[in-house]
């Protein structure tokens, strides 16, 4: 089973990903994964950009998407620019 984990570099993902050890897991996040997950395939991108979301899906062709991606603090945003065409709202 192909599993796409958005927010794959976050704390919560670290507890859940081991449960999918027998499956193909792809991490997607705006930050590089920590050492304990750097052996897994990783795509860097921004979930507020439709193009990046489409790229995650086409790269993984997931059977399951585990959506842990979030913006816990405003300073975590990749940019302070206004949302562009084809971007997802985050507020």
PDB file of C-alpha atoms in Angstrom:
ATOM      1  CA  UNK A   1       0.000   0.000   0.000  1.00  0.00           C
ATOM      2  CA  UNK A   2       1.292   3.476  -0.897  1.00  0.00           C
ATOM      3  CA  UNK A   3       0.987   5.903   2.006  1.00  0.00           C
ATOM      4  CA  UNK A   4       1.477   9.655   1.626  1.00  0.00           C
ATOM      5  CA  UNK A   5       2.120  11.444   4.924  1.00  0.00           C
ATOM      6  CA  UNK A   6       1.780  15.218   4.775  1.00  0.00           C
ATOM      7  CA  UNK A   7       3.526  16.904   7.673  1.00  0.00           C
ATOM      8  CA  UNK A   8       5.869  13.920   7.601  1.00  0.00           C
ATOM      9  CA  UNK A   9       8.635  15.835   9.405  1.00  0.00           C
ATOM     10  CA  UNK A  10       6.432  16.757  12.361  1.00  0.00           C
ATOM     11  CA  UNK A  11       6.230  15.272  15.834  1.00  0.00           C
ATOM     12  CA  UNK A  12       2.910  13.485  15.418  1.00  0.00           C
ATOM     13  CA  UNK A  13       4.043  11.781  12.218  1.00  0.00           C
ATOM     14  CA  UNK A  14       6.997  10.336  14.126  1.00  0.00           C
ATOM     15  CA  UNK A  15       4.605   8.305  16.257  1.00  0.00           C
ATOM     16  CA  UNK A  16       2.394   7.078  13.405  1.00  0.00           C
ATOM     17  CA  UNK A  17       4.874   6.312  10.609  1.00  0.00           C
ATOM     18  CA  UNK A  18       6.348   3.222  12.346  1.00  0.00           C
ATOM     19  CA  UNK A  19       2.878   1.652  12.178  1.00  0.00           C
ATOM     20  CA  UNK A  20       3.253   1.608   8.376  1.00  0.00           C
ATOM     21  CA  UNK A  21       6.659  -0.099   8.315  1.00  0.00           C
ATOM     22  CA  UNK A  22       5.342  -2.828   5.967  1.00  0.00           C
ATOM     23  CA  UNK A  23       4.108  -0.284   3.417  1.00  0.00           C
ATOM     24  CA  UNK A  24       5.580   2.191   0.938  1.00  0.00           C
ATOM     25  CA  UNK A  25       5.651   5.526   2.800  1.00  0.00           C
ATOM     26  CA  UNK A  26       6.374   8.896   1.189  1.00  0.00           C
ATOM     27  CA  UNK A  27       6.870  11.935   3.416  1.00  0.00           C
ATOM     28  CA  UNK A  28       5.776  15.384   2.260  1.00  0.00           C
ATOM     29  CA  UNK A  29       6.619  18.510   4.239  1.00  0.00           C
ATOM     30  CA  UNK A  30       8.031  22.004   3.969  1.00  0.00           C
ATOM     31  CA  UNK A  31      10.926  20.961   6.231  1.00  0.00           C
ATOM     32  CA  UNK A  32      13.488  18.180   5.860  1.00  0.00           C
ATOM     33  CA  UNK A  33      12.644  15.083   7.932  1.00  0.00           C
ATOM     34  CA  UNK A  34      14.500  14.431  11.179  1.00  0.00           C
ATOM     35  CA  UNK A  35      17.244  11.787  11.317  1.00  0.00           C
ATOM     36  CA  UNK A  36      14.920   8.998  12.389  1.00  0.00           C
ATOM     37  CA  UNK A  37      12.976   9.401   9.111  1.00  0.00           C
ATOM     38  CA  UNK A  38      15.681  10.413   6.641  1.00  0.00           C
ATOM     39  CA  UNK A  39      15.725   6.881   5.185  1.00  0.00           C
ATOM     40  CA  UNK A  40      12.192   7.374   3.814  1.00  0.00           C
ATOM     41  CA  UNK A  41      11.434   8.983   0.452  1.00  0.00           C
ATOM     42  CA  UNK A  42      10.755  12.694   0.913  1.00  0.00           C
ATOM     43  CA  UNK A  43       9.238  15.499  -1.163  1.00  0.00           C
ATOM     44  CA  UNK A  44       9.581  19.094  -0.053  1.00  0.00           C
ATOM     45  CA  UNK A  45       6.709  21.416  -0.811  1.00  0.00           C
ATOM     46  CA  UNK A  46       3.999  23.731   0.443  1.00  0.00           C
ATOM     47  CA  UNK A  47       0.497  22.352   1.050  1.00  0.00           C
ATOM     48  CA  UNK A  48      -0.961  25.802   0.425  1.00  0.00           C
ATOM     49  CA  UNK A  49       0.163  25.546  -3.221  1.00  0.00           C
ATOM     50  CA  UNK A  50      -2.002  23.401  -5.456  1.00  0.00           C
ATOM     51  CA  UNK A  51       0.928  22.605  -7.754  1.00  0.00           C
ATOM     52  CA  UNK A  52       2.885  21.066  -4.863  1.00  0.00           C
ATOM     53  CA  UNK A  53      -0.167  19.049  -3.747  1.00  0.00           C
ATOM     54  CA  UNK A  54      -0.632  17.690  -7.246  1.00  0.00           C
ATOM     55  CA  UNK A  55       3.056  16.794  -7.346  1.00  0.00           C
ATOM     56  CA  UNK A  56       2.799  14.828  -4.095  1.00  0.00           C
ATOM     57  CA  UNK A  57      -0.146  12.857  -5.467  1.00  0.00           C
ATOM     58  CA  UNK A  58       1.405  12.150  -8.864  1.00  0.00           C
ATOM     59  CA  UNK A  59       4.730  11.098  -7.310  1.00  0.00           C
ATOM     60  CA  UNK A  60       3.210   8.716  -4.770  1.00  0.00           C
ATOM     61  CA  UNK A  61      -0.082   7.590  -6.339  1.00  0.00           C
ATOM     62  CA  UNK A  62      -1.272   7.006  -2.755  1.00  0.00           C
ATOM     63  CA  UNK A  63      -3.805   4.467  -1.574  1.00  0.00           C
ATOM     64  CA  UNK A  64      -3.952   6.395   1.708  1.00  0.00           C
ATOM     65  CA  UNK A  65      -3.167   9.996   2.646  1.00  0.00           C
ATOM     66  CA  UNK A  66      -2.400  10.768   6.278  1.00  0.00           C
ATOM     67  CA  UNK A  67      -2.863  14.506   6.626  1.00  0.00           C
ATOM     68  CA  UNK A  68      -0.686  15.862   9.434  1.00  0.00           C
ATOM     69  CA  UNK A  69       0.395  18.976   7.540  1.00  0.00           C
ATOM     70  CA  UNK A  70      -0.326  22.192   9.459  1.00  0.00           C
ATOM     71  CA  UNK A  71       0.903  25.695  10.105  1.00  0.00           C
ATOM     72  CA  UNK A  72       1.122  25.680  13.909  1.00  0.00           C
ATOM     73  CA  UNK A  73       2.718  29.125  14.111  1.00  0.00           C
ATOM     74  CA  UNK A  74       2.429  32.022  11.628  1.00  0.00           C
ATOM     75  CA  UNK A  75       6.225  32.185  11.443  1.00  0.00           C
ATOM     76  CA  UNK A  76       6.271  28.674   9.956  1.00  0.00           C
ATOM     77  CA  UNK A  77       4.830  29.926   6.666  1.00  0.00           C
ATOM     78  CA  UNK A  78       7.184  29.594   3.728  1.00  0.00           C
ATOM     79  CA  UNK A  79       6.382  33.115   2.592  1.00  0.00           C
ATOM     80  CA  UNK A  80       4.360  36.066   3.766  1.00  0.00           C
ATOM     81  CA  UNK A  81       2.982  36.797   0.323  1.00  0.00           C
ATOM     82  CA  UNK A  82      -0.728  36.750  -0.447  1.00  0.00           C
ATOM     83  CA  UNK A  83      -2.118  33.440  -1.712  1.00  0.00           C
ATOM     84  CA  UNK A  84      -1.564  32.967  -5.413  1.00  0.00           C
ATOM     85  CA  UNK A  85      -3.890  31.538  -8.023  1.00  0.00           C
ATOM     86  CA  UNK A  86      -4.463  27.813  -7.447  1.00  0.00           C
ATOM     87  CA  UNK A  87      -3.319  28.041  -3.825  1.00  0.00           C
ATOM     88  CA  UNK A  88      -5.294  26.669  -0.921  1.00  0.00           C
ATOM     89  CA  UNK A  89      -6.514  28.932   1.901  1.00  0.00           C
ATOM     90  CA  UNK A  90      -4.808  28.287   5.209  1.00  0.00           C
ATOM     91  CA  UNK A  91      -6.616  30.718   7.504  1.00  0.00           C
TER      92      UNK A  91
END
